[in-house]
Coordinates of C-alpha atoms in Angstrom, one line a residue:
X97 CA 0.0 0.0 0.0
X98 CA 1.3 3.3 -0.8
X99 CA 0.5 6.7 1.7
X100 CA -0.7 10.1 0.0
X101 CA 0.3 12.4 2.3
X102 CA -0.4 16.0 2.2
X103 CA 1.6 19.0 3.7
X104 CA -0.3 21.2 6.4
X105 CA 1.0 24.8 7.3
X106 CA -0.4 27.3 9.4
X107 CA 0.1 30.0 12.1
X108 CA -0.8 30.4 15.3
X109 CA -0.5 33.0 18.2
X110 CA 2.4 31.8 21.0
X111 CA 2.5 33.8 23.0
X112 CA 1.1 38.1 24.0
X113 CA 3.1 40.5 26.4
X114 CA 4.1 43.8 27.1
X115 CA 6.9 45.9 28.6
X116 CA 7.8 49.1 29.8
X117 CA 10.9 50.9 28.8
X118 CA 12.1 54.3 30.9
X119 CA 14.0 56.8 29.0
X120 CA 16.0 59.8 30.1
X121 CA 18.6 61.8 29.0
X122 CA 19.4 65.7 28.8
X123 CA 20.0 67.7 26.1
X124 CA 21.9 70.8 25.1
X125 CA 20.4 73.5 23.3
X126 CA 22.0 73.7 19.6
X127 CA 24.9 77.1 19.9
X128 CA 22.8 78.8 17.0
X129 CA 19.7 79.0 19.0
X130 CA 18.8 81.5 22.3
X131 CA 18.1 80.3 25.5
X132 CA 14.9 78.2 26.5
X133 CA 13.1 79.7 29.4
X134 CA 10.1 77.9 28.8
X135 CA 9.0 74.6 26.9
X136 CA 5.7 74.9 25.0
X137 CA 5.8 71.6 23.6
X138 CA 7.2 68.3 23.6
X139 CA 6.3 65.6 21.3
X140 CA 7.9 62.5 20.4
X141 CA 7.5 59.4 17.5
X142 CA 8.7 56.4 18.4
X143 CA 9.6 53.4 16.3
X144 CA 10.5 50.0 16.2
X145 CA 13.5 49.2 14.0
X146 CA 14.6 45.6 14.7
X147 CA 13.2 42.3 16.1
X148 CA 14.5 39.3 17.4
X149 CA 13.2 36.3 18.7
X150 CA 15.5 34.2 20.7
X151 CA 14.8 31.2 23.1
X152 CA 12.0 32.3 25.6
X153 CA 13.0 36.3 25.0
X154 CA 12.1 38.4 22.4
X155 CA 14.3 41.7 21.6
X156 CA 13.3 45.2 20.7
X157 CA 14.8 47.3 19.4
X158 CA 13.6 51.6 18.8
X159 CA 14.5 54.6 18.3
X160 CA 12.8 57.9 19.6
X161 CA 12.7 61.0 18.5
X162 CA 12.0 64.5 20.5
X163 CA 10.8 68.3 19.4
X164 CA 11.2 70.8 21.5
X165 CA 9.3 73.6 21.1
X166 CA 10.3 76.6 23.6
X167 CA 10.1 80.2 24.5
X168 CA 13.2 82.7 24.6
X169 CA 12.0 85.9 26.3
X170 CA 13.8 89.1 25.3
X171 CA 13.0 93.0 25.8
X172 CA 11.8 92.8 21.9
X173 CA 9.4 90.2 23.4
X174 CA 8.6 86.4 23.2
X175 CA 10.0 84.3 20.1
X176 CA 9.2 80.5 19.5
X177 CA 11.8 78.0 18.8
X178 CA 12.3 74.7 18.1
X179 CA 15.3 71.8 18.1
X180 CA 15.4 68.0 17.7
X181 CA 17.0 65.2 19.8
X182 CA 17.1 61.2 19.1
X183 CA 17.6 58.7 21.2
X184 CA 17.6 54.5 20.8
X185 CA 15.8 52.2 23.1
X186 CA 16.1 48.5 23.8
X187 CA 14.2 45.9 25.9
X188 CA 13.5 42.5 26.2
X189 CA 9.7 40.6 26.7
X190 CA 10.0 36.8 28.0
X191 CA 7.2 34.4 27.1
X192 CA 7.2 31.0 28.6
X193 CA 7.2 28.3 25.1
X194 CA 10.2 27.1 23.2
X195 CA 9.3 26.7 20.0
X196 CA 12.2 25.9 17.1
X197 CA 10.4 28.0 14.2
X198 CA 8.8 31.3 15.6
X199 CA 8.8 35.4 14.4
X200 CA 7.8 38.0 16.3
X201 CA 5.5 41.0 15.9
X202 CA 6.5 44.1 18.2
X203 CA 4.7 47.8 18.4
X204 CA 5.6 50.5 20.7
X205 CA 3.8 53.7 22.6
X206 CA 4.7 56.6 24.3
X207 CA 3.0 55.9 27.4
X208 CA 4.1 59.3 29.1
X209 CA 6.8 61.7 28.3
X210 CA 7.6 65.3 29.7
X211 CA 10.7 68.0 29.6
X212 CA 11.9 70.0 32.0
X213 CA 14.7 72.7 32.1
X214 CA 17.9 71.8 33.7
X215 CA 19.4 75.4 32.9
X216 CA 19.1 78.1 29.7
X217 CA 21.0 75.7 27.9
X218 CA 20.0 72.1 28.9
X219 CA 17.0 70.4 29.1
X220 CA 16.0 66.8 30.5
X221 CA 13.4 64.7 28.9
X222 CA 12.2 61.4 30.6
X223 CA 9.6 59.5 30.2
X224 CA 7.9 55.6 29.4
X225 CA 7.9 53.9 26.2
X226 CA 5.6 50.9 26.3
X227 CA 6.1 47.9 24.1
X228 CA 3.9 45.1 23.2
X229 CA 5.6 42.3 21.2
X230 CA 3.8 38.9 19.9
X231 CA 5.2 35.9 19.2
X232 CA 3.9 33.3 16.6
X233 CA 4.9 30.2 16.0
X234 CA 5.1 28.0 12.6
X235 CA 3.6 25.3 12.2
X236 CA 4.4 22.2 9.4
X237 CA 3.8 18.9 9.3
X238 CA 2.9 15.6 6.8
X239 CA -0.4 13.8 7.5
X240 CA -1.7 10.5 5.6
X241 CA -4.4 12.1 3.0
X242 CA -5.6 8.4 1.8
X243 CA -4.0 5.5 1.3
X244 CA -3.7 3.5 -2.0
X245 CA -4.1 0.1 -3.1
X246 CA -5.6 -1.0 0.3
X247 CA -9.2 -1.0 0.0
X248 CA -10.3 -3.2 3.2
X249 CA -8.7 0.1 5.1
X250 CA -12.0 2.0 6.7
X251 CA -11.0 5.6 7.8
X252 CA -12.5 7.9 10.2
X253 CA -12.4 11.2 8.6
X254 CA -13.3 14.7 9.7
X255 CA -13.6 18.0 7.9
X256 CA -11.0 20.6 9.3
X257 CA -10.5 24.3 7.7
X258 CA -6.8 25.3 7.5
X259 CA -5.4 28.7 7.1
X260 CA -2.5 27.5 4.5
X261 CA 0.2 30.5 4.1
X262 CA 0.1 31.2 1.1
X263 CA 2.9 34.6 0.7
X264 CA 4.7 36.2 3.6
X265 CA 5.9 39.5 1.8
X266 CA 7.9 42.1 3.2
X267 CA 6.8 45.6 0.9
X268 CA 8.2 48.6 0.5
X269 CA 6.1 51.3 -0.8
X270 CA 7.0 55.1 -1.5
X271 CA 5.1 58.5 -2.9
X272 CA 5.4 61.9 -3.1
X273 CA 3.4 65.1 -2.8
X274 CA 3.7 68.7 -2.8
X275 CA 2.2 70.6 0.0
X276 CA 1.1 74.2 -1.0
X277 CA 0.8 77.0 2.3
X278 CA -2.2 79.1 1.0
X279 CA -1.6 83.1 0.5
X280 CA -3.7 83.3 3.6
X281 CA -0.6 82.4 5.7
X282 CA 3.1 83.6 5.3
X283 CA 5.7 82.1 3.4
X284 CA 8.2 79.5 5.1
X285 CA 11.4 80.3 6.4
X286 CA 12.1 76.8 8.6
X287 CA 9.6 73.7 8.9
X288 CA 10.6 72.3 12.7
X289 CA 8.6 69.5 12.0
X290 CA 7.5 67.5 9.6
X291 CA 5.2 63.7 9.9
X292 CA 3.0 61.4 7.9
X293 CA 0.8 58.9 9.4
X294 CA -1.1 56.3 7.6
X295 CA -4.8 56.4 8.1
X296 CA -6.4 54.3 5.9
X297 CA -5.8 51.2 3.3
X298 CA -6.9 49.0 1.0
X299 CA -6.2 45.6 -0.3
X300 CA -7.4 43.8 -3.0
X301 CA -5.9 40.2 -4.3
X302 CA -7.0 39.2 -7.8
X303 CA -5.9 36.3 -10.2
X304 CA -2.5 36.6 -10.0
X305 CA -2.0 40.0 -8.2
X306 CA -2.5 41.7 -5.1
X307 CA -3.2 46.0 -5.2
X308 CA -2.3 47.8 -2.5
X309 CA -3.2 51.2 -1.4
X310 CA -2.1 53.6 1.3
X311 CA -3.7 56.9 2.0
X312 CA -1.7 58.8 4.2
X313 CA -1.6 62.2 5.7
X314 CA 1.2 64.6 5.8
X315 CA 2.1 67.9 8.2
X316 CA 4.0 70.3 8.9
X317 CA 5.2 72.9 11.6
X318 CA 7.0 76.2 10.3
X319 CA 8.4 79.3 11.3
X320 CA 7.5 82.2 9.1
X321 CA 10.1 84.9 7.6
X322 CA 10.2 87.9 9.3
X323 CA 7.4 86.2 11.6
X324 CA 10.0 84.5 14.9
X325 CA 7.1 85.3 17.5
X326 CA 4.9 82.5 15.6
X327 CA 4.7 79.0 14.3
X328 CA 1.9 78.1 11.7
X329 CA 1.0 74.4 10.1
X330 CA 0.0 73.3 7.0
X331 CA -1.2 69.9 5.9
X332 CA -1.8 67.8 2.7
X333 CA -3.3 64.1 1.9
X334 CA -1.5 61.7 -0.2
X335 CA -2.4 58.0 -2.2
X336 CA 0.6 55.6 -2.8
X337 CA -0.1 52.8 -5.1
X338 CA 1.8 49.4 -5.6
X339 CA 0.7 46.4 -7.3
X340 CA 2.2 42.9 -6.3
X341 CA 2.4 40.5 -9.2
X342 CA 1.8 36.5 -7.6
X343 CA 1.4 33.8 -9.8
X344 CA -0.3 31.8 -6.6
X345 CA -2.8 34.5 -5.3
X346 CA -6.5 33.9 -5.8
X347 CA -9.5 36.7 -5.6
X348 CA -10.9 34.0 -2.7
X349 CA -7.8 34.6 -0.5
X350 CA -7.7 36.9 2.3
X351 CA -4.7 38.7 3.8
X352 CA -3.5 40.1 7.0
X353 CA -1.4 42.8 6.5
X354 CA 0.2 45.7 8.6
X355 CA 2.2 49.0 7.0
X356 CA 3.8 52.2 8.4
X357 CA 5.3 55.2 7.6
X358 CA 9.5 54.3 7.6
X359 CA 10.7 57.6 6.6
X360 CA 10.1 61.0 5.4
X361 CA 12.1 63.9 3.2
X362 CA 10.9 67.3 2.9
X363 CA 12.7 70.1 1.1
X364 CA 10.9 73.6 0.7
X365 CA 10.6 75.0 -3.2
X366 CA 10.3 78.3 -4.6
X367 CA 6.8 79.3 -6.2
X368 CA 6.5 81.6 -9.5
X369 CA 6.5 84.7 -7.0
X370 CA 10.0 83.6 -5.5
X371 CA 8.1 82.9 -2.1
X372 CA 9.0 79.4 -0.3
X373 CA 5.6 78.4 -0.2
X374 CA 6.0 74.6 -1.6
X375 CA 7.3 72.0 0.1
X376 CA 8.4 68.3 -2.0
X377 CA 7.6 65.3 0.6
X378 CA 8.8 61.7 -0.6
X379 CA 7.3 59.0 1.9
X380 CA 8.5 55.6 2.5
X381 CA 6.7 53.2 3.6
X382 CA 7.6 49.9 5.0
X383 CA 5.1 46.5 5.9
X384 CA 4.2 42.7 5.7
X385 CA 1.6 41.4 3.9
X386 CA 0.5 37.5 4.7
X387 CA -1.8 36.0 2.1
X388 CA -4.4 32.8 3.2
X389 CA -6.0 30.5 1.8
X390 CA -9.0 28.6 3.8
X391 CA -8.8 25.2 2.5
X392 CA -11.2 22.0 3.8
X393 CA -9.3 19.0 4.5
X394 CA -10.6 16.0 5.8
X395 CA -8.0 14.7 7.9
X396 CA -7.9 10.9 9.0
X397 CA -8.4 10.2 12.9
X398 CA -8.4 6.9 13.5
X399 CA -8.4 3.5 11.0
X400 CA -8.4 -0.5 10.8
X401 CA -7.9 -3.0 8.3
X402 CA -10.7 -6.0 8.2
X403 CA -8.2 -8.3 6.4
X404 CA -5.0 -7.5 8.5
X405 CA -3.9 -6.0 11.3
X406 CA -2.3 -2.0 10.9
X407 CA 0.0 -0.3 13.2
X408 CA -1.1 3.2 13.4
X409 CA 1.2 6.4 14.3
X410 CA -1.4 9.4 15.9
X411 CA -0.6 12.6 16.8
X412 CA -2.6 15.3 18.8
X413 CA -2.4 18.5 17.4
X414 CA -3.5 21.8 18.0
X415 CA -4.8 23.8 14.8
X416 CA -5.5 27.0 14.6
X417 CA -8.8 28.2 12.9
X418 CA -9.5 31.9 11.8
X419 CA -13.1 32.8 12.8
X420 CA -13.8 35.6 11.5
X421 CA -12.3 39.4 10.8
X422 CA -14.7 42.6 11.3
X423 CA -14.1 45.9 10.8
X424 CA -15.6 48.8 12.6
X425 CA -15.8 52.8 12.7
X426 CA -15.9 54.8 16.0
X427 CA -16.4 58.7 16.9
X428 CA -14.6 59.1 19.7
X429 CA -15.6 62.8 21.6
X430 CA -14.0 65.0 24.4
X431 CA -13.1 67.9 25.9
X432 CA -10.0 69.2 27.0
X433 CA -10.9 71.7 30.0
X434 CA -8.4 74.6 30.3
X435 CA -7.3 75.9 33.9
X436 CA -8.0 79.5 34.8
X437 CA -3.9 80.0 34.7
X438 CA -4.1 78.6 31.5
X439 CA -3.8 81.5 28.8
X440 CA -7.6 82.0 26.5
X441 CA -6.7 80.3 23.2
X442 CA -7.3 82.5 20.1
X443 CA -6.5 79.8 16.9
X444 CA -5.4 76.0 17.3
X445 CA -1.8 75.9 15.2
X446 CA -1.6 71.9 16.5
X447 CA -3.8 68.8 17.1
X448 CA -2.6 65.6 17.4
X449 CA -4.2 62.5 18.5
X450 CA -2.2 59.0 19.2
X451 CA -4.5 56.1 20.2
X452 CA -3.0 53.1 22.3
X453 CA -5.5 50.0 23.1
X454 CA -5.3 49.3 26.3
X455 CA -7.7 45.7 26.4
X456 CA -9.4 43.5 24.0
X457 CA -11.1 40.7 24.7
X458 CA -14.1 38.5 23.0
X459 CA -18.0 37.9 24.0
X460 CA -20.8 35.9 22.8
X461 CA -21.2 37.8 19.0
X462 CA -19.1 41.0 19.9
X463 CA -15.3 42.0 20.2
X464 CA -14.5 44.7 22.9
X465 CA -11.9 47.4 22.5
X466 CA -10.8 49.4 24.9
X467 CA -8.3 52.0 24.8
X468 CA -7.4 56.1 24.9
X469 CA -6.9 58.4 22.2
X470 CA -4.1 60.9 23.5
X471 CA -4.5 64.2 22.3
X472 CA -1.5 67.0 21.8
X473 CA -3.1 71.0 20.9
X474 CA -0.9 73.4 20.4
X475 CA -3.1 76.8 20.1
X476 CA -2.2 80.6 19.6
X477 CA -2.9 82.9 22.5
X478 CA -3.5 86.9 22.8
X479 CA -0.7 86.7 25.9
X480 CA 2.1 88.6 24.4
X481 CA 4.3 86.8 26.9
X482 CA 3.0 83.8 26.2
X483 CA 1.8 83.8 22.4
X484 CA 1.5 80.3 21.7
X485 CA 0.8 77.6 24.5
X486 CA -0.3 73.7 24.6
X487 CA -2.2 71.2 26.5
X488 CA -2.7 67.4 26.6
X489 CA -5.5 65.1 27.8
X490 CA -6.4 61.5 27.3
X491 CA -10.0 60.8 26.1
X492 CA -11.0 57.0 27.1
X493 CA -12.7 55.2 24.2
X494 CA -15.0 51.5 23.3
X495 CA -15.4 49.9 20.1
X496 CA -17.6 47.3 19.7
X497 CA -18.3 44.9 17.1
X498 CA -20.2 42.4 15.9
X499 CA -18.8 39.4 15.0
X500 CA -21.5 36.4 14.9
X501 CA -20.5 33.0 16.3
X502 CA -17.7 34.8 18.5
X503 CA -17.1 33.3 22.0
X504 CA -15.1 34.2 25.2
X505 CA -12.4 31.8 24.9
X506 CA -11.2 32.6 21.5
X507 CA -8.3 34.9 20.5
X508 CA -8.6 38.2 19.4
X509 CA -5.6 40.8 17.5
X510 CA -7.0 44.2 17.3
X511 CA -5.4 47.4 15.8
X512 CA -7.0 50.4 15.5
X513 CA -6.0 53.8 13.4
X514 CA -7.4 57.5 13.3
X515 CA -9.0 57.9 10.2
X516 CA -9.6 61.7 10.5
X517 CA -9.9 63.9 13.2
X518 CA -10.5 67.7 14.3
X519 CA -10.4 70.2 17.6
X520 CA -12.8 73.1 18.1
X521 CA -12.3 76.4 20.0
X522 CA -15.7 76.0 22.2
X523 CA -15.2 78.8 24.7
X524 CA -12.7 77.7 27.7
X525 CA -12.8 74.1 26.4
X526 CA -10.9 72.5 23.3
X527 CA -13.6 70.0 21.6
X528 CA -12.2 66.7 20.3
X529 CA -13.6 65.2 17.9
X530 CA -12.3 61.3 15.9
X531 CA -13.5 58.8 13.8
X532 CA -11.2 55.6 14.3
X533 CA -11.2 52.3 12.5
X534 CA -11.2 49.4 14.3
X535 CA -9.8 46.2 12.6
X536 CA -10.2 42.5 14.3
X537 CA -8.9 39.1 13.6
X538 CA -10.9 36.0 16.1
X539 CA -9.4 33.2 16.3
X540 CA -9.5 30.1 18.0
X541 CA -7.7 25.9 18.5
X542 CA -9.3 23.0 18.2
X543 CA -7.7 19.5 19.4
X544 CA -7.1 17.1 16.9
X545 CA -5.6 13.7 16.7
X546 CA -4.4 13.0 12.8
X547 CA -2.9 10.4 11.8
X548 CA 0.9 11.1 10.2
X549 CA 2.0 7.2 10.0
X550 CA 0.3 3.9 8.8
X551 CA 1.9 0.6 8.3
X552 CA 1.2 -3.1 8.2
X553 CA 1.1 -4.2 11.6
X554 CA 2.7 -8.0 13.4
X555 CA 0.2 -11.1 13.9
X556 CA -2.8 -11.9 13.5
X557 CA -6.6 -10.5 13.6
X558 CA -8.5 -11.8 16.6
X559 CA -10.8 -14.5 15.5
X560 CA -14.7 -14.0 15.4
X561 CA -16.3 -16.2 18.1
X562 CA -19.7 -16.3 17.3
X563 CA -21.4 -16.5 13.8
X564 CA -24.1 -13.9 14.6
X565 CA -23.5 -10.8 17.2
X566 CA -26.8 -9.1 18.7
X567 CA -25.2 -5.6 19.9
X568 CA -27.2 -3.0 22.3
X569 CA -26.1 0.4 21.7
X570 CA -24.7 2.1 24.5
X571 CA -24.2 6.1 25.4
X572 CA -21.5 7.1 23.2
X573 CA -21.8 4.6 20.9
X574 CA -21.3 5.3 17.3
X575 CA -21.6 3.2 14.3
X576 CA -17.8 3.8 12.9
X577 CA -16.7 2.5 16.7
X578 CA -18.9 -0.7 16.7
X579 CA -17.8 -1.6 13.6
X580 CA -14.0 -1.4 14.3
X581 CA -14.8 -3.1 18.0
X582 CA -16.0 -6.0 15.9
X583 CA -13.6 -5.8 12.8
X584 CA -16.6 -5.5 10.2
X585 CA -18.2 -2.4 8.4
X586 CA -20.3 0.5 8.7
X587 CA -21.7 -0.4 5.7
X588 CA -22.3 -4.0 6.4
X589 CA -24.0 -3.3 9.5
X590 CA -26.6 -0.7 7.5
X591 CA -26.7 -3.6 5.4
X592 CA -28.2 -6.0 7.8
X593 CA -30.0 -3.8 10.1
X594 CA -33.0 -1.0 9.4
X595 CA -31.7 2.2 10.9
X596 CA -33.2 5.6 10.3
X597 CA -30.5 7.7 11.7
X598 CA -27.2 6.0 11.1
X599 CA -25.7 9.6 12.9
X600 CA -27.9 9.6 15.9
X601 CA -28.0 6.4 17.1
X602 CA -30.4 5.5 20.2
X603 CA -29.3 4.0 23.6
X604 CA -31.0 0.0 23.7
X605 CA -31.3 -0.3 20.0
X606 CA -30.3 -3.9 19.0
X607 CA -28.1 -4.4 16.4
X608 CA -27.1 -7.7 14.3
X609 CA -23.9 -7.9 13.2
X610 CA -22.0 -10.6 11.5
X611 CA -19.4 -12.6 12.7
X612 CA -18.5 -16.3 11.4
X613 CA -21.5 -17.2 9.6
X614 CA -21.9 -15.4 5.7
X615 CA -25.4 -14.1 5.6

């Protein structure tokens, strides 16, 4: 007899944890710029650049990177400046398995973060940086498909859905725009800071192909000529484009894929008038794309030979099976209360949201997200003194989605992005207002025992002792187990007995089966 075997691949989640890493670290104020007396503003991106999964560990490593934005009082008044400080960050998660062939999956957030002035010409910034890393683990093995030229075999089979890898691509996508300041504001003498963000995407997989598309949003911070007393912003919306030629993707795959900004360039431009009022941004972006295919198997459990006896290699295995991924929109809203020390705003220059999920979890037909949506204004004031000022303030938010057939002890990855957002002057309060997407993937392991090894086993097949068996069907009892107890048929048994359910059998039914005699 001859085994068809068939290869089974698929990933599943190891193992989920998180870290907190403390930075701090002072800085000195560049020569060319004045003194810092006050700090307006401090914001900070943080990135991962490099993962490693070693045995029980997994290492992170980031890189973080500050802007200052501070006040240098004078007797000609209050002028806003700005500099820029980097700093790395490393850190190592443990997770309790020891698997040979695993990746891992980090992200990081700025979980608090604040500056203070050491003197005129130092500052100290220290803060938290939280990382949450996953580890996943590969999974390939062989089972026994069928078996031919061995037709006395009987095989239990059951239906299982696999997940089979199909592509795990690392892309690189780039684009560039042209951001435009209007004649309503005043031409740029220095941008202090410049980001992109990612806020939305879309993948498609054809015949053949896969289309990706990234629409990301772009920002700036400048200083005006003539104009050091303020700092204005300007912003822009971008689409990159990449198509993916596969030879094995199908329209009926699905993918799970994740993509962020890597790095940006921005150089100001000249306009007709001679006014630097363009600006040339060129975007990288950098992510993974996994491609699945849900494929039925039916995978062989158990099996005996009527004509001889078979020595069977099992193994228990656990498979993981994708329920289900659901997609939802929130509007998130808040208020950011201002103290009565705080100066009256005039015009929000700045508004930046982060959102970090703080719990997921799964319910009967719904995934919960929980999380806060961190909001940074920066806003221009009538204080001479103080002409520009900022506040922060967390806003807690839910999502909730439906996702039919879910239950509590499945697995859930969620990750959620701002898809646009927008602050409001509303007398001493800053409105918040955001609509986020929220993207899930349930999952959950069944226990199965498949069978990887069949041979031809050593002696002989117990001899029938009676020529006709009466059976009584007892609790549990199935007609694929009676028939290997007594080394005939399923179909032999329907054969000699009239049953209406063969699935559902009933406890007490009798049952004639045949043993010596030929009926």
């Amino acid at each position: 007899m001859e085994l068809i075997k068939e290869n089974i691949e698929y990933e599943q989640l190891m193992a989920e944890n998180s870290v907190d890493t403390i930075l701090h670290g002072e800085y000195v104020i560049p020569d060319t710029l004045p003194d810092v007396q006050e700090v307006l503003m401090l914001d900070c991106d943080a990135r991962i650049q490099s993962i490693q999964v070693l045995e029980n560990k997994i290492l992170v490593d980031g890189n973080c990177r500050y802007t200052v934005i501070y006040l240098n009082k004078s007797e000609e008044g209050s002028t806003v400046h700005c500099t820029s400080y980097s700093t790395n960050f490393n850190n190592s998660i443990d997770y309790n398995r020891n698997d040979s062939d695993v990746y891992g999956d980090a992200e990081c957030f700025v979980e608090h973060m604040e500056c203070s002035i050491v003197n005129e010409r130092k500052v100290s910034i220290e803060g938290i940086i939280t990382i949450k890393a996953q580890v996943f683990s590969k999974n390939r093995y062989e089972i026994v498909k069928d078996v031919d030229g061995a037709s006395e075999i009987q095989f239990y089979k059951t239906p299982i859905f696999i997940d089979k890898i199909v592509e795990n691509m690392d892309v690189d996508m780039s684009g560039q725009c042209k951001i435009k300041v209007p004649m309503s504001k005043p031409p740029i003498d220095k941008i202090i800071k410049s980001e992109a963000s990612i806020y939305k995407r879309n993948v498609r997989i054809i015949d053949g192909k896969c289309k990706v598309e990234l629409w990301a949003k772009i920002s700036m911070l400048y200083k005006a000529e003539d104009n050091e007393g303020e700092i204005f912003s300007s912003e822009d919306e971008m689409v990159i484009e990449k198509e993916i030629p596969a030879d094995n993707l199908r329209e009926s795959m699905r993918e799970i894929s994740k993509f962020e900004v890597a790095d940006m360039d921005v150089s100001i431009e000249e306009d007709d008038m001679g006014e630097k009022r363009s600006v040339n941004c060129s975007v990288l972006c950098k992510g993974n794309m996994r491609v699945l295919s849900k494929e039925e198997l039916y995978a062989i459990e158990d099996a005996y030979c009527t004509t001889m006896p078979l020595d069977l290699n099992i193994e228990k295995h656990k498979i993981n099976i994708m329920h289900d991924e659901v997609v939802t929109d929130t509007i998130i809203k808040g208020e950011i209360e201002l103290e009565k020390e705080m100066p009256v705003p005039k015009e929000i220059i700045f508004c930046k949201p982060v959102l970090t999920i703080s719990d997921k979890r799964v319910i009967d037909d719904k995934v919960i997200v929980e999380g806060v949506m961190t909001v940074k204004v920066m806003y221009k004031t009538n204080n001479e003194e103080i002409p520009m000022y900022s506040v922060e303030d967390d806003i807690p938010f839910t999502s909730e989605i439906q996702c039919d057939g879910a239950k509590p002890e499945m697995q859930v990855m969620a990750r959620s992005c701002i898809e646009n957002s927008d602050c409001e002057i509303e007398g001493n309060v800053i409105a918040v207002k955001a609509v986020i997407k929220t993207r899930a993937m349930v999952s959950y392991t069944v226990d199965k025992d498949l069978l990887v090894d069949l041979k031809e086993g050593e002696g002989d097949l117990p001899k029938k002792k009676a020529s006709i068996i009466i059976y009584s069907v007892q609790k549990g009892d199935t007609l694929w187990k009676i028939a290997k107890q007594y080394n005939t048929t399923v179909e032999k048994i329907l054969q000699f007995n009239d049953i209406d359910d063969p699935d559902n059998l009933q406890i007490g039914t009798k049952l004639i089966i045949q043993g010596r005699a030929v009926l």
